[in-house]
Tab-separated table of C-alpha atoms and ligand atoms in Angstrom:
chain	number	residue	atom	x	y	z
E	1	MET	CA	26.674	4.853	28.548
E	2	ASP	CA	23.717	2.578	27.279
E	3	LEU	CA	25.201	0.241	24.527
E	4	THR	CA	22.340	-1.984	24.203
E	5	GLY	CA	20.439	0.130	21.628
E	6	ASN	CA	16.887	-0.868	20.746
E	7	TRP	CA	16.671	-3.849	18.425
E	8	ASP	CA	13.143	-4.951	19.181
E	9	LEU	CA	9.641	-3.674	19.169
E	10	PRO	CA	8.644	-1.672	22.136
E	11	ASP	CA	6.221	-3.671	24.448
E	12	GLU	CA	3.305	-1.478	23.344
E	13	TYR	CA	3.806	-2.278	19.649
E	14	LYS	CA	4.019	-6.005	20.699
E	15	MET	CA	0.563	-5.736	22.296
E	16	LEU	CA	-0.755	-3.690	19.202
E	17	ARG	CA	0.807	-6.696	16.915
E	18	ASP	CA	-0.896	-9.396	19.091
E	19	THR	CA	-4.359	-7.527	19.028
E	20	VAL	CA	-4.174	-7.548	15.342
E	21	ARG	CA	-3.100	-10.953	14.985
E	22	ARG	CA	-6.002	-12.393	17.219
E	23	PHE	CA	-8.426	-10.319	15.201
E	24	MET	CA	-7.020	-11.689	11.955
E	25	ASP	CA	-7.041	-15.230	13.123
E	26	LYS	CA	-10.468	-15.089	14.925
E	27	GLU	CA	-12.535	-12.711	12.805
E	28	VAL	CA	-11.135	-12.032	9.316
E	29	ARG	CA	-9.608	-15.174	8.099
E	30	PRO	CA	-12.654	-17.317	8.920
E	31	ALA	CA	-14.974	-14.618	7.382
E	32	GLU	CA	-12.815	-14.672	4.214
E	33	GLU	CA	-12.882	-18.299	3.912
E	34	GLN	CA	-16.429	-18.050	2.905
E	35	THR	CA	-15.510	-15.912	-0.300
E	36	GLU	CA	-14.012	-16.905	-3.737
E	37	HIS	CA	-10.262	-17.246	-4.087
E	38	ASP	CA	-10.023	-13.973	-6.177
E	39	SER	CA	-12.680	-12.047	-4.161
E	40	ASN	CA	-11.794	-8.568	-3.192
E	41	ALA	CA	-14.677	-7.965	-0.604
E	42	LEU	CA	-16.502	-9.746	2.268
E	43	PRO	CA	-20.325	-9.647	2.115
E	44	PRO	CA	-21.421	-6.118	3.181
E	45	ALA	CA	-23.111	-7.215	6.296
E	46	VAL	CA	-19.998	-9.328	7.563
E	47	LYS	CA	-17.717	-6.485	6.643
E	48	GLU	CA	-19.829	-3.885	8.451
E	49	GLN	CA	-19.635	-6.104	11.652
E	50	LEU	CA	-15.906	-6.454	11.389
E	51	GLN	CA	-15.532	-2.732	10.920
E	52	LYS	CA	-17.573	-2.220	13.910
E	53	ARG	CA	-15.288	-4.364	16.100
E	54	ALA	CA	-12.053	-2.829	14.564
E	55	ARG	CA	-13.440	0.603	15.620
E	56	GLU	CA	-13.951	-0.852	19.237
E	57	ILE	CA	-10.274	-2.145	19.394
E	58	GLY	CA	-8.888	1.076	18.169
E	59	VAL	CA	-7.687	-0.109	14.654
E	60	TRP	CA	-9.470	1.881	12.253
E	61	CYS	CA	-7.905	4.181	9.610
E	62	VAL	CA	-4.537	3.646	11.286
E	63	GLN	CA	-2.446	6.110	9.136
E	64	THR	CA	-4.912	9.014	9.714
E	65	PRO	CA	-4.078	11.455	12.621
E	66	ALA	CA	-6.245	10.928	15.825
E	67	GLN	CA	-7.590	14.389	15.558
E	68	TYR	CA	-9.353	13.551	12.264
E	69	GLY	CA	-10.850	10.238	13.671
E	70	GLY	CA	-8.217	7.848	12.700
E	71	ALA	CA	-5.968	5.631	15.072
E	72	GLY	CA	-3.115	8.022	14.524
E	73	LEU	CA	-0.461	5.556	14.658
E	74	ASN	CA	3.179	6.523	13.945
E	75	LEU	CA	5.067	4.833	11.082
E	76	LEU	CA	6.373	2.108	13.260
E	77	GLY	CA	2.711	1.334	14.524
E	78	GLN	CA	1.461	1.586	10.813
E	79	CYS	CA	4.220	-1.021	9.841
E	80	VAL	CA	3.234	-3.435	12.830
E	81	VAL	CA	-0.520	-3.265	11.605
E	82	ALA	CA	0.346	-3.366	7.913
E	83	GLU	CA	2.208	-6.744	8.290
E	84	GLU	CA	-0.568	-8.352	10.277
E	85	ALA	CA	-3.248	-7.027	8.233
E	86	ALA	CA	-1.830	-8.405	5.037
E	87	LYS	CA	-2.052	-11.955	6.414
E	88	CYS	CA	-5.187	-12.996	4.683
E	89	ARG	CA	-6.051	-13.984	1.169
E	90	MET	CA	-6.966	-10.611	-0.036
E	91	GLY	CA	-4.650	-8.777	2.459
E	92	LEU	CA	-1.950	-7.188	0.077
E	93	TYR	CA	-4.593	-4.921	-1.475
E	94	PHE	CA	-7.384	-5.087	0.872
E	95	PRO	CA	-5.816	-5.131	4.394
E	96	ALA	CA	-7.738	-7.117	7.035
E	97	ALA	CA	-10.290	-7.791	4.080
E	98	GLY	CA	-11.265	-4.156	4.489
E	99	ALA	CA	-12.062	-4.283	8.290
E	100	PHE	CA	-9.718	-1.532	9.292
E	101	GLY	CA	-11.214	1.133	6.797
E	102	GLN	CA	-9.476	2.894	3.801
E	103	ASP	CA	-7.318	5.813	4.990
E	104	PRO	CA	-8.069	8.840	2.913
E	105	PRO	CA	-5.138	10.143	0.877
E	106	LYS	CA	-3.011	12.149	3.473
E	107	VAL	CA	-2.466	15.146	1.297
E	108	ILE	CA	-6.230	16.040	2.149
E	109	PHE	CA	-5.000	17.038	5.562
E	110	ARG	CA	-2.781	19.554	3.821
E	111	GLY	CA	-6.076	21.200	2.629
E	112	ASN	CA	-8.124	24.007	4.207
E	113	GLN	CA	-10.479	23.223	7.301
E	114	GLN	CA	-13.450	23.016	5.147
E	115	GLN	CA	-11.683	20.446	2.830
E	116	ILE	CA	-10.357	18.476	5.831
E	117	ASP	CA	-13.938	18.198	7.333
E	118	ARG	CA	-15.993	17.544	4.189
E	119	TYR	CA	-13.578	14.882	2.685
E	120	GLY	CA	-10.880	13.609	5.168
E	121	VAL	CA	-12.970	13.455	8.392
E	122	ARG	CA	-16.146	12.293	6.685
E	123	THR	CA	-14.286	9.444	4.972
E	124	VAL	CA	-13.022	8.159	8.331
E	125	GLN	CA	-16.432	8.598	9.907
E	126	GLU	CA	-18.384	7.108	7.148
E	127	GLY	CA	-15.911	4.468	5.861
E	128	LEU	CA	-15.794	6.085	2.403
E	129	THR	CA	-13.735	4.826	-0.525
E	130	THR	CA	-10.977	7.197	-2.233
E	131	CYS	CA	-8.749	7.087	-5.287
E	132	VAL	CA	-5.533	8.930	-6.281
E	133	ALA	CA	-4.898	9.797	-9.934
E	134	ILE	CA	-1.417	10.670	-10.663
E	135	SER	CA	-0.114	8.259	-13.372
E	136	GLU	CA	-0.632	8.709	-17.136
E	137	ALA	CA	0.129	6.705	-20.319
E	138	GLY	CA	2.959	8.872	-20.907
E	139	GLY	CA	4.993	7.703	-17.881
E	140	GLY	CA	4.207	6.790	-14.260
E	141	SER	CA	7.731	6.677	-12.908
E	142	ASP	CA	8.386	10.465	-13.488
E	143	PRO	CA	4.930	11.951	-13.136
E	144	ALA	CA	6.153	15.397	-12.484
E	145	ARG	CA	7.467	15.629	-16.046
E	146	ALA	CA	4.994	13.316	-17.640
E	147	ILE	CA	1.634	14.611	-16.433
E	148	ALA	CA	-0.061	16.189	-19.561
E	149	THR	CA	-3.573	16.328	-18.314
E	150	ARG	CA	-4.504	20.033	-18.107
E	151	ALA	CA	-6.717	21.996	-15.570
E	152	GLU	CA	-7.413	25.559	-17.040
E	153	ARG	CA	-9.031	28.124	-14.727
E	154	LYS	CA	-12.324	29.642	-16.048
E	155	GLY	CA	-13.868	31.991	-13.390
E	156	ASP	CA	-14.651	29.882	-10.411
E	157	ARG	CA	-14.009	26.448	-11.980
E	158	TYR	CA	-11.205	24.501	-13.484
E	159	ILE	CA	-11.904	22.716	-16.755
E	160	VAL	CA	-10.010	19.461	-17.093
E	161	ASN	CA	-8.999	17.671	-20.343
E	162	GLY	CA	-6.734	14.664	-20.673
E	163	SER	CA	-6.411	11.047	-19.269
E	164	LYS	CA	-5.002	9.029	-16.390
E	165	MET	CA	-3.874	5.439	-16.454
E	166	TRP	CA	-3.658	2.721	-13.955
E	167	ILE	CA	-6.072	4.205	-11.489
E	168	SER	CA	-7.128	1.888	-8.661
E	169	TYR	CA	-10.432	1.884	-6.729
E	170	ILE	CA	-11.927	4.710	-8.950
E	171	ASP	CA	-14.871	2.451	-10.073
E	172	GLN	CA	-15.854	2.514	-6.143
E	173	ALA	CA	-14.563	5.853	-5.090
E	174	ASP	CA	-16.646	8.432	-3.382
E	175	TRP	CA	-13.997	11.009	-4.088
E	176	GLY	CA	-10.311	11.220	-5.214
E	177	VAL	CA	-7.293	13.451	-5.567
E	178	LEU	CA	-6.212	14.374	-9.138
E	179	TYR	CA	-2.776	15.848	-10.221
E	180	ALA	CA	-3.221	17.965	-13.213
E	181	ARG	CA	-0.961	20.498	-14.999
E	182	THR	CA	-1.789	24.114	-14.425
E	183	GLY	CA	1.716	25.470	-15.388
E	184	ALA	CA	4.209	24.930	-17.995
E	185	ALA	CA	4.923	21.604	-19.706
E	186	GLY	CA	7.646	19.402	-17.985
E	187	ASP	CA	7.898	21.696	-14.854
E	188	ARG	CA	7.673	20.048	-11.605
E	189	GLY	CA	6.133	23.136	-10.007
E	190	GLY	CA	3.532	23.227	-12.860
E	191	ILE	CA	1.219	20.420	-11.088
E	192	THR	CA	-1.739	21.277	-8.962
E	193	ALA	CA	-3.703	18.835	-6.885
E	194	PHE	CA	-7.484	18.729	-6.761
E	195	VAL	CA	-10.243	16.896	-5.058
E	196	PHE	CA	-12.461	15.361	-7.582
E	197	ASP	CA	-15.679	13.456	-7.937
E	198	PRO	CA	-15.349	10.352	-10.252
E	199	LYS	CA	-19.219	10.308	-10.572
E	200	ARG	CA	-19.509	13.776	-11.990
E	201	LYS	CA	-20.024	14.182	-15.721
E	202	GLY	CA	-17.059	14.581	-18.034
E	203	ILE	CA	-15.274	11.296	-16.868
E	204	THR	CA	-15.324	7.930	-18.549
E	205	LEU	CA	-13.625	4.838	-17.464
E	206	LYS	CA	-12.086	1.974	-19.155
E	207	ARG	CA	-11.073	-1.178	-17.277
E	208	ILE	CA	-7.557	-2.401	-17.602
E	209	GLY	CA	-7.162	-6.107	-17.248
E	210	LEU	CA	-4.090	-7.347	-15.602
E	211	MET	CA	-2.777	-9.884	-13.060
E	212	ARG	CA	-3.995	-8.359	-10.035
E	213	SER	CA	-7.297	-9.638	-8.522
E	214	HIS	CA	-8.866	-6.160	-8.735
E	215	GLN	CA	-8.265	-4.028	-11.772
E	216	PRO	CA	-7.209	-0.427	-12.377
E	217	TYR	CA	-8.772	1.970	-14.905
E	218	GLU	CA	-7.805	4.331	-17.611
E	219	VAL	CA	-9.755	7.680	-16.946
E	220	PHE	CA	-10.641	10.142	-19.581
E	221	PHE	CA	-11.596	13.650	-18.753
E	222	GLU	CA	-13.421	15.808	-21.166
E	223	ASN	CA	-14.339	19.289	-20.256
E	224	TYR	CA	-14.662	18.019	-16.735
E	225	GLU	CA	-15.288	20.773	-14.082
E	226	ILE	CA	-13.856	21.179	-10.611
E	227	PRO	CA	-14.967	24.134	-8.489
E	228	VAL	CA	-12.103	26.310	-7.480
E	229	GLU	CA	-12.783	25.421	-3.620
E	230	ASP	CA	-11.732	21.949	-4.524
E	231	ARG	CA	-8.107	22.888	-5.190
E	232	LEU	CA	-5.825	21.613	-2.588
E	233	GLY	CA	-3.122	24.336	-1.701
E	234	GLU	CA	-2.055	26.919	-4.267
E	235	GLU	CA	-1.540	26.396	-7.999
E	236	GLY	CA	1.795	24.529	-8.577
E	237	GLN	CA	1.978	23.052	-5.129
E	238	GLY	CA	0.657	19.492	-5.960
E	239	PHE	CA	3.894	17.593	-5.363
E	240	GLU	CA	5.413	19.908	-2.550
E	241	LEU	CA	2.142	19.068	-0.624
E	242	ALA	CA	2.307	15.269	-1.464
E	243	GLU	CA	6.162	14.741	-0.997
E	244	GLU	CA	6.457	13.594	2.458
E	245	TRP	CA	3.219	11.515	2.129
E	246	LEU	CA	4.395	9.796	-0.966
E	247	VAL	CA	7.961	8.937	0.798
E	248	HIS	CA	6.275	7.694	4.136
E	249	ALA	CA	3.556	5.554	2.360
E	250	ARG	CA	6.450	3.411	1.009
E	251	VAL	CA	7.225	2.108	4.492
E	252	PRO	CA	3.944	0.456	5.560
E	253	TYR	CA	3.879	-0.718	1.765
E	254	ALA	CA	7.156	-2.438	2.553
E	255	ALA	CA	5.613	-3.816	5.740
E	256	ALA	CA	2.454	-5.150	4.013
E	257	SER	CA	4.625	-7.038	1.323
E	258	LEU	CA	6.408	-8.891	4.248
E	259	GLY	CA	3.170	-9.806	5.781
E	260	VAL	CA	2.076	-12.135	2.882
E	261	ALA	CA	5.595	-13.502	2.603
E	262	GLN	CA	5.631	-14.390	6.378
E	263	ALA	CA	2.269	-16.075	6.031
E	264	ALA	CA	3.532	-18.065	3.054
E	265	LEU	CA	6.523	-19.120	5.056
E	266	GLU	CA	4.365	-20.338	7.900
E	267	LEU	CA	2.384	-22.430	5.453
E	268	ALA	CA	5.414	-23.960	3.869
E	269	ILE	CA	6.912	-24.745	7.111
E	270	ALA	CA	3.581	-26.618	8.288
E	271	TRP	CA	3.585	-28.510	4.810
E	272	ALA	CA	7.180	-29.581	5.134
E	273	ARG	CA	6.546	-30.939	8.646
E	274	GLN	CA	3.925	-33.334	7.541
E	275	ARG	CA	4.548	-34.078	3.810
E	276	LYS	CA	6.495	-37.366	3.191
E	277	THR	CA	8.180	-38.176	-0.125
E	278	PHE	CA	10.597	-41.212	-0.794
E	279	GLY	CA	9.702	-42.363	2.830
E	280	GLN	CA	10.897	-39.057	4.659
E	281	LEU	CA	9.539	-35.912	5.622
E	282	LEU	CA	10.313	-32.840	3.274
E	283	SER	CA	11.303	-30.953	6.510
E	284	ASP	CA	14.251	-33.634	6.850
E	285	ARG	CA	15.689	-32.708	3.506
E	286	GLN	CA	18.432	-30.157	3.439
E	287	SER	CA	17.549	-28.492	0.016
E	288	ILE	CA	13.915	-27.839	1.647
E	289	GLN	CA	15.540	-26.666	4.783
E	290	TRP	CA	17.587	-24.193	2.774
E	291	MET	CA	14.672	-22.709	1.065
E	292	LEU	CA	12.885	-22.177	4.366
E	293	VAL	CA	16.177	-20.559	5.881
E	294	ASP	CA	16.860	-18.336	3.010
E	295	SER	CA	13.315	-17.157	3.277
E	296	GLU	CA	13.609	-16.543	7.084
E	297	MET	CA	16.806	-14.479	6.407
E	298	ASP	CA	15.088	-12.475	3.691
E	299	LEU	CA	12.241	-11.494	5.877
E	300	ARG	CA	14.330	-10.763	8.868
E	301	SER	CA	16.525	-8.459	7.010
E	302	ALA	CA	13.613	-6.765	5.115
E	303	ARG	CA	11.840	-6.404	8.398
E	304	LEU	CA	14.783	-4.648	10.060
E	305	LEU	CA	15.326	-2.227	7.088
E	306	THR	CA	11.566	-1.475	7.300
E	307	TRP	CA	11.486	-0.726	10.890
E	308	GLN	CA	14.529	1.404	10.636
E	309	ALA	CA	13.165	3.521	8.114
E	310	ALA	CA	9.942	3.850	10.231
E	311	TRP	CA	11.854	4.698	13.340
E	312	LYS	CA	13.855	7.482	11.609
E	313	GLY	CA	10.755	8.836	10.049
E	314	ASP	CA	9.175	8.949	13.440
E	315	ARG	CA	12.198	10.990	14.734
E	316	GLY	CA	11.564	13.471	12.143
E	317	GLU	CA	14.379	12.697	9.988
E	318	ASN	CA	14.398	12.814	6.027
E	319	ILE	CA	13.952	9.146	4.933
E	320	LYS	CA	13.706	9.492	1.258
E	321	THR	CA	16.759	6.869	1.067
E	322	GLU	CA	15.605	4.671	3.884
E	323	ALA	CA	12.084	4.387	2.573
E	324	ALA	CA	13.407	3.482	-0.973
E	325	ILE	CA	15.764	0.853	0.444
E	326	ALA	CA	12.956	-0.688	2.648
E	327	LYS	CA	10.640	-0.595	-0.358
E	328	VAL	CA	12.913	-2.232	-2.900
E	329	TYR	CA	14.334	-4.824	-0.400
E	330	ALA	CA	11.056	-5.958	1.211
E	331	THR	CA	9.026	-6.140	-2.112
E	332	GLU	CA	11.826	-8.153	-3.832
E	333	ALA	CA	12.427	-10.371	-0.815
E	334	ALA	CA	8.792	-11.104	-0.415
E	335	GLY	CA	8.506	-12.074	-4.090
E	336	ARG	CA	11.570	-14.547	-3.531
E	337	VAL	CA	10.001	-16.015	-0.303
E	338	VAL	CA	6.615	-16.639	-1.837
E	339	ASP	CA	8.161	-18.161	-4.933
E	340	ARG	CA	10.321	-20.750	-2.703
E	341	CYS	CA	7.343	-21.429	-0.441
E	342	MET	CA	5.382	-22.411	-3.723
E	343	GLN	CA	8.083	-24.770	-4.551
E	344	VAL	CA	7.972	-26.321	-1.120
E	345	LEU	CA	4.216	-27.020	-1.603
E	346	GLY	CA	4.757	-28.553	-5.035
E	347	ALA	CA	1.460	-28.676	-7.190
E	348	MET	CA	-0.526	-27.580	-4.079
E	349	GLY	CA	1.252	-24.295	-4.045
E	350	MET	CA	-0.180	-23.439	-7.536
E	351	THR	CA	-3.859	-24.249	-6.519
E	352	HIS	CA	-6.581	-22.090	-5.117
E	353	GLU	CA	-6.628	-24.362	-2.072
E	354	VAL	CA	-3.919	-22.042	-0.526
E	355	PRO	CA	-3.500	-18.268	-1.240
E	356	MET	CA	0.171	-18.568	-2.539
E	357	GLU	CA	-0.602	-18.047	-6.287
E	358	ARG	CA	-2.688	-15.116	-5.687
E	359	TRP	CA	0.072	-13.390	-3.348
E	360	TYR	CA	2.659	-14.454	-5.972
E	361	ARG	CA	0.706	-12.610	-8.772
E	362	GLU	CA	-0.052	-9.431	-6.681
E	363	LEU	CA	3.525	-9.194	-5.135
E	364	ARG	CA	4.951	-8.836	-8.674
E	365	ILE	CA	3.028	-5.616	-8.907
E	366	ARG	CA	4.681	-4.120	-5.811
E	367	ARG	CA	7.873	-3.954	-7.683
E	368	VAL	CA	6.211	-1.549	-10.055
E	369	GLY	CA	3.642	0.162	-7.880
E	370	GLU	CA	4.432	2.987	-5.427
E	371	GLY	CA	7.560	3.941	-7.433
E	372	PRO	CA	9.252	0.950	-9.341
E	373	SER	CA	12.434	-0.719	-7.960
E	374	GLU	CA	14.821	0.855	-10.504
E	375	VAL	CA	13.589	4.468	-9.543
E	376	GLN	CA	14.099	3.673	-5.908
E	377	ARG	CA	17.560	2.443	-6.714
E	378	MET	CA	18.134	5.704	-8.427
E	379	LEU	CA	17.322	7.756	-5.465
E	380	VAL	CA	19.758	5.607	-3.311
E	381	ALA	CA	22.375	6.013	-6.091
E	382	ARG	CA	21.945	9.688	-5.920
E	383	GLU	CA	22.536	9.816	-2.046
E	384	LEU	CA	25.418	7.318	-2.388
E	385	LEU	CA	27.169	9.442	-5.034
E	386	SER	CA	26.480	12.859	-3.346
E	387	GLY	CA	29.010	11.886	-0.578
E	388	ARG	CA	26.667	12.337	2.215
E	389	LYS	CA	27.852	10.560	5.338
E	390	GLU	CA	25.465	8.917	8.027
O	401	FAD	C1	-1.904	-2.375	-10.565
O	401	FAD	C2	-1.359	-1.081	-10.450
O	401	FAD	C3	-2.144	-0.165	-9.818
O	401	FAD	C4	-1.781	1.170	-9.965
O	401	FAD	N1	-2.574	2.053	-9.323
O	401	FAD	C5	-2.258	3.486	-9.557
O	401	FAD	C6	-3.162	4.277	-8.908
O	401	FAD	O1	-4.134	4.140	-8.250
O	401	FAD	N2	-2.872	5.688	-9.118
O	401	FAD	C7	-1.722	6.199	-9.837
O	401	FAD	O2	-1.511	7.350	-9.986
O	401	FAD	N3	-0.934	5.305	-10.410
O	401	FAD	C8	-1.213	4.000	-10.138
O	401	FAD	N4	-0.372	2.966	-10.742
O	401	FAD	C9	0.727	3.502	-11.596
O	401	FAD	C10	2.073	3.067	-11.085
O	401	FAD	O3	2.400	4.072	-10.136
O	401	FAD	C11	2.985	3.178	-12.232
O	401	FAD	O4	2.962	1.978	-13.090
O	401	FAD	C12	4.641	3.275	-11.859
O	401	FAD	O5	4.748	4.683	-11.314
O	401	FAD	C13	5.274	3.077	-13.075
O	401	FAD	O6	5.137	3.898	-14.175
O	401	FAD	P1	4.874	3.298	-15.632
O	401	FAD	O7	4.303	2.071	-15.510
O	401	FAD	O8	4.514	4.276	-16.390
O	401	FAD	O9	6.517	2.865	-15.998
O	401	FAD	P2	7.546	3.793	-16.789
O	401	FAD	O10	7.786	5.017	-16.032
O	401	FAD	O11	7.380	3.720	-18.194
O	401	FAD	O12	8.868	2.795	-16.496
O	401	FAD	C14	9.117	1.580	-17.063
O	401	FAD	C15	10.269	0.800	-16.449
O	401	FAD	O13	11.523	1.470	-16.885
O	401	FAD	C16	11.905	1.842	-15.426
O	401	FAD	N5	12.556	3.146	-15.350
O	401	FAD	C17	11.822	4.275	-15.391
O	401	FAD	N6	12.757	5.267	-15.297
O	401	FAD	C18	14.128	4.805	-15.217
O	401	FAD	C19	15.343	5.206	-15.166
O	401	FAD	N7	15.549	6.566	-14.988
O	401	FAD	N8	16.407	4.283	-15.052
O	401	FAD	C20	16.048	3.126	-15.114
O	401	FAD	N9	15.071	2.530	-15.144
O	401	FAD	C21	13.805	3.435	-15.325
O	401	FAD	C22	10.952	1.581	-14.279
O	401	FAD	O14	11.446	1.334	-13.121
O	401	FAD	C23	9.982	0.556	-14.908
O	401	FAD	O15	10.481	-0.681	-14.619
O	401	FAD	C24	-0.789	1.509	-10.719
O	401	FAD	C25	-0.022	0.601	-11.417
O	401	FAD	C26	-0.282	-0.721	-11.368
O	401	FAD	C27	0.389	-1.767	-12.062
């Protein structure tokens, strides 16, 4: 009987981590240093060069299956890359400053072959940008009930009327996935997914200013037409097609939050080891050491929870609960860590000389995005109270 278990990354994943780490150190961060504190993109020529290198080292669209041109990493591999790719100033929302490409929404791979080739594969090949439009002003936590935007079939098209809210990347997107109601109001089975073109007539955008460095949009659809061939799956299958993808996406989302917090802790340790106050180094003060130690404990526990969710997901288990726990714990822990690290740096932590204040703002959003903390806790409570045993 083997009682040792497996509490560390397998060697292949350590190699993957080291490869990404080197790429971030040598290529991404030096390029990013040439941009403004709140920038969201590298100069196009620089980005193109980095993307070429990323493809060469096999870290391109890591969540996309290899058969469609992505790196095809499993969840654990995605977590390893997400954590390292977040370790740059814009890394929380633009991993590796965009060098690794943007994965198309996974639901496209539940479409038919023509949709997969035309949208999914082309996005990976050409490095296109996409968006996902689910949330509405009437509620984002419970979209299955809240979605009121309607898509009415008229012959070979659907006519869409209504509005979406908080939609990221739509201003740059080449295409997106829209969830609209084709069935009865309030019915989870009444939602259908469509591929849509944000540049086609019938759409207007209104920018929403908020604390993140790039802004989402309110999106208005007025008699906006979608050809029937752009419907994904059957009418009413919208959430059924996306369910597993939405759950799995929370795991690398958790890992990316840990990446910026780990980078913040490394900066805080370096600072504490060279900053003297009252004739002594900060690193010699117990109150400073405890902030660093509490941060290390937060990070280690969040990482284990995240890797465990990934590992179970990769074994084909239903990880609704594990993904919820990882998402809540990692996003909340990362917020605590960056907050403490800013304290260790004093005034310097608040400046644009270091990335912490940007990470602090952007991490705050992670407790609301991809299913807010309360809703994830609700999922865990359901499981706890159902009596299911491990
Ligand atoms: C920067 C940013 C980018 C985003 N990008 C996108 C995007 O690209 N596409 C997209 O579709 N959406 C996007 N969203 C929307 C995001 O998914 C929603 O904001 C989120 O799902 C929460 O919905 P809501 O804001 O309507 O809050 P509500 O649903 O109104 O909830 C408000 C608060 O109440 C809590 N709450 C809700 N229900 C319960 C309950 N039953 N018990 C206890 N507490 C509860 C919630 O946790 C939350 O804290 C984005 C949001 C932000 C902030």
